[in-house]
Coordinates of C-alpha atoms in Angstrom, one line a residue:
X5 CA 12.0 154.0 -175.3
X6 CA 10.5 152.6 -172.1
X7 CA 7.4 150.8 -172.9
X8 CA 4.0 150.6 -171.2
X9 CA 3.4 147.6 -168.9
X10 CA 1.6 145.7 -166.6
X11 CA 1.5 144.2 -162.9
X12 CA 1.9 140.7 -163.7
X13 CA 1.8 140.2 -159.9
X14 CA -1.6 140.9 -159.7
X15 CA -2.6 140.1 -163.4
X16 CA -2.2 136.2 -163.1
X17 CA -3.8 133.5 -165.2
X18 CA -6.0 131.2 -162.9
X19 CA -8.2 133.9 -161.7
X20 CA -11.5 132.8 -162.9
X21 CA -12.4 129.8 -165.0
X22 CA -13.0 130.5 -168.6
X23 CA -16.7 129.5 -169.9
X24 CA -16.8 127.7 -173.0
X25 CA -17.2 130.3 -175.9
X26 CA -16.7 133.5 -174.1
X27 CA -15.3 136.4 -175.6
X28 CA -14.1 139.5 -173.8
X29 CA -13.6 143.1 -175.2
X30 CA -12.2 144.8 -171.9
X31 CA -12.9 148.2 -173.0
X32 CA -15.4 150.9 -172.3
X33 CA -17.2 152.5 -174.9
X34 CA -17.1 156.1 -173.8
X35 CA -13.9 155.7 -175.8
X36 CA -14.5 156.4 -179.3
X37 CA -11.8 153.8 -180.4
X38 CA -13.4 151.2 -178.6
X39 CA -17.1 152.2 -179.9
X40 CA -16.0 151.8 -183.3
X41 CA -14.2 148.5 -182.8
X42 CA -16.9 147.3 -181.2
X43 CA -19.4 148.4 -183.7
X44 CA -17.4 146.7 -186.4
X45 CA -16.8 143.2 -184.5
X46 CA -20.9 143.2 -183.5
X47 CA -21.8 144.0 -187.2
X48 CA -19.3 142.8 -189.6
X49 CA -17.5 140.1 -187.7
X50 CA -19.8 138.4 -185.0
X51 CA -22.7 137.1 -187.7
X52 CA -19.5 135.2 -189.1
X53 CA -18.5 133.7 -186.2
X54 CA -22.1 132.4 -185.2
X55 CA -22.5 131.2 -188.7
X56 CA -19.8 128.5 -187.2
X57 CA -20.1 128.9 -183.4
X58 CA -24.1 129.9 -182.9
X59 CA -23.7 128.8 -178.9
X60 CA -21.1 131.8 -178.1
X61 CA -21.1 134.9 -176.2
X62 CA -19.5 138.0 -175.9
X63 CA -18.9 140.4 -172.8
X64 CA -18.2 143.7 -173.3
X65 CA -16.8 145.3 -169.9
X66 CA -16.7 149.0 -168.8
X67 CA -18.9 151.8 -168.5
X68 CA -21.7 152.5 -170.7
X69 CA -23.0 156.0 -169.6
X70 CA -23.8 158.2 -172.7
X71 CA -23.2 155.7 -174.9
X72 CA -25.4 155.1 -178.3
X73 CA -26.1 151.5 -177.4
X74 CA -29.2 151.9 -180.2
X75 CA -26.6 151.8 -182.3
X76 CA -25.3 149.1 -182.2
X77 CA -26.3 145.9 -183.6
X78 CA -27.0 143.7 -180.7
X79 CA -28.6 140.6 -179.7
X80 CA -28.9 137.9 -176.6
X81 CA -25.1 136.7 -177.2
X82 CA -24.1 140.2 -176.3
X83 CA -23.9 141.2 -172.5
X84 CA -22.8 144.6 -170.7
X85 CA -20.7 144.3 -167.8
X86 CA -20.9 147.5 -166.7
X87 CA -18.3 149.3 -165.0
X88 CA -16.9 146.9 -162.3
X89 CA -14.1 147.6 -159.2
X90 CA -12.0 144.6 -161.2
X91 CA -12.4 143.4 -164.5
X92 CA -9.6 140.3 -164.0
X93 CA -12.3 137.7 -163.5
X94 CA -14.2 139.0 -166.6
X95 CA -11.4 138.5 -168.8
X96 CA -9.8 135.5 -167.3
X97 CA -12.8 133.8 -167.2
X98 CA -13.1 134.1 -171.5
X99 CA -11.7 132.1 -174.4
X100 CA -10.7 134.3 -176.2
X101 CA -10.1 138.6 -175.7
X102 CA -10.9 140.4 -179.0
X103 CA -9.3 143.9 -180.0
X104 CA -10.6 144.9 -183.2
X105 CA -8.8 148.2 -183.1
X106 CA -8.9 150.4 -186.2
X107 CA -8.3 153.9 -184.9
X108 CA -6.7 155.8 -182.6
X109 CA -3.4 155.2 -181.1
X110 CA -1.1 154.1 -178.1
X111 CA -0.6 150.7 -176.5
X112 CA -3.4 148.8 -175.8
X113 CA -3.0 148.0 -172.2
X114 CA -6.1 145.5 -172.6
X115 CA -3.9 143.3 -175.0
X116 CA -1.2 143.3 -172.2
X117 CA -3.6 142.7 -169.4
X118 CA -5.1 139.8 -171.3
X119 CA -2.0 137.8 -171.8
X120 CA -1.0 138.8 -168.1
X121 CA -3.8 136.8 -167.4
X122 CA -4.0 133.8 -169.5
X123 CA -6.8 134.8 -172.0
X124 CA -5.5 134.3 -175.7
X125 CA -6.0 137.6 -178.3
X126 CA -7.3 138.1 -181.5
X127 CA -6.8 141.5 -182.7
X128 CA -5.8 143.8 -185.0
X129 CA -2.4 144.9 -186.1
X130 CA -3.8 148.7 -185.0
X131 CA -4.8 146.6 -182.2
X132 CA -1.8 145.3 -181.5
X133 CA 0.2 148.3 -182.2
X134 CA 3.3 149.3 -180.3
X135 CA 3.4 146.0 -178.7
X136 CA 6.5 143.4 -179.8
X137 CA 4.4 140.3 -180.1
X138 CA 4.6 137.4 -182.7
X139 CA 1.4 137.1 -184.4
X140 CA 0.8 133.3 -184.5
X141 CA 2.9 132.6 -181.5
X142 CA 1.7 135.0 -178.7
X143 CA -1.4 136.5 -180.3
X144 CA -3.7 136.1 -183.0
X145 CA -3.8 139.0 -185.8
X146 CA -6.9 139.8 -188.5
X147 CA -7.4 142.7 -190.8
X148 CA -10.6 142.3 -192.1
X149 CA -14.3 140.9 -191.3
X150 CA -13.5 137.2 -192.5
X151 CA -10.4 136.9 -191.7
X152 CA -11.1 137.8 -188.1
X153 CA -14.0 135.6 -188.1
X154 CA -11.9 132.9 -189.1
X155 CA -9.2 133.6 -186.6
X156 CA -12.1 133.9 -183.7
X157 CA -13.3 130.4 -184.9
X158 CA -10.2 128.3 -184.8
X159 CA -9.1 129.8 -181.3
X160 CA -13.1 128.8 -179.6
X161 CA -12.6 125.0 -181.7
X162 CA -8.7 124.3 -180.6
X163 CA -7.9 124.2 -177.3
X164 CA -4.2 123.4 -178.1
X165 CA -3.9 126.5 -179.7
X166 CA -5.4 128.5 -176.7
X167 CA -3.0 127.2 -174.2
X168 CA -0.1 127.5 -176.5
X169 CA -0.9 131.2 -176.9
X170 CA -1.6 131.8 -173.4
X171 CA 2.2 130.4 -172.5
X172 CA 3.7 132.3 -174.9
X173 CA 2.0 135.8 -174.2
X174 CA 2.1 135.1 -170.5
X175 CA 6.3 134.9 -170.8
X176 CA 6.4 137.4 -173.2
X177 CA 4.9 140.1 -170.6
X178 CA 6.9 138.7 -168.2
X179 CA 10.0 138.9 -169.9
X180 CA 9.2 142.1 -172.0
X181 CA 6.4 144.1 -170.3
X182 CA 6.2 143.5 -166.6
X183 CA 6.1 146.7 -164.7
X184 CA 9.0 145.5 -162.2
X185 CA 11.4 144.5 -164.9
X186 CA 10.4 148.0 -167.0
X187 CA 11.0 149.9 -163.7
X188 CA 14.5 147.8 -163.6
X189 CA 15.8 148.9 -166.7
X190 CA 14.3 152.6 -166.4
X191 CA 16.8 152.8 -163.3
X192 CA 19.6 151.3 -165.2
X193 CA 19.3 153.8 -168.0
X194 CA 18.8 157.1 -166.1
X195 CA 22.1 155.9 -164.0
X196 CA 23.7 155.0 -167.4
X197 CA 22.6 158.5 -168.1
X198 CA 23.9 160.0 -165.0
X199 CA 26.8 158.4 -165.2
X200 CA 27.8 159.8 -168.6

């Protein structure tokens, strides 16, 4: 199996400077996986986390065209990006990058491009699907409402905990899910191939 990957070249932390209690969901909402995540997180998770954190705000990148934005529970804390030529300095400049996946399927490339970049990630384990990550050590995971609340919470309060998961998902993509080292052993196992 050759996993998916990401340019960790061009996805580097230090890109932006992260505001103090920023959230990212790097994501558009034309996709119905994201919709739903992002339906749940604004109206089952996000009232817990401003019980505890009132000052924080979330940015929610990507198109929005045809989108049921009445829908959605929103409020002042919430802002639309948009679609944008690069969304690097949106998520590198956040806390925190949420994924609070609970449908659908694949590997969420927005998890990898996160810790490419520095920002620390709570998700879920549909969220977090596919990918070889150690929840704890390179990410933070959360099933339901309260539990990713609480997970949100500590990450924004400890800044200890931010960097240390920001190192540790930073090496694992490079070690694990780099795009040069993939190609590398990609090569190596069609010669392998070949050779047999």
């Amino acid at each position: 199996v050759v996993p998916n990957g990401v340019d960790c070249h061009r996805n580097r932390p230090g890109l932006a400077q992260p505001g103090a209690n920023t959230l990212v969901f790097n994501g558009a909402l034309t996709y119905s996986a994201n919709y739903d995540a992002i339906k749940f997180f604004l109206a089952d998770i996000l009232p817990l986390v401003r019980l505890q954190e009132p000052e924080l705000s979330l940015t929610i990148t990507g198109s929005t065209s045809g989108v049921d934005l009445a829908g959605l529970p929103l409020d002042d804390s919430v802002h639309f990006s948009g679609y944008v030529e690069d969304v690097r300095p949106l998520v590198a400049g956040a806390w925190a990058c949420i994924a609070p996946i609970r449908q659908g399927a694949g590997t969420r490339l927005k998890i990898l491009e996160a810790m490419a970049l520095g920002t620390p990630v709570v998700a879920t384990a549909k969220g977090a699907e596919g990918l070889d990550v150690a929840p704890g050590g390179d990410i933070l995971l959360a099933e339901g409402p309260a539990e990713f609340a609480n997970q949100v919470v500590h990450l924004l309060r400890e800044p200890g905990l931010r960097r240390h998961l920001a190192g540790n998902a930073r090496r694992l993509v490079e070690e694990r899910y780099d795009w040069q080292e993939i190609g590398q052993r990609f090569v190596e196992m069609v010669s392998t191939v070949i050779g047999r």
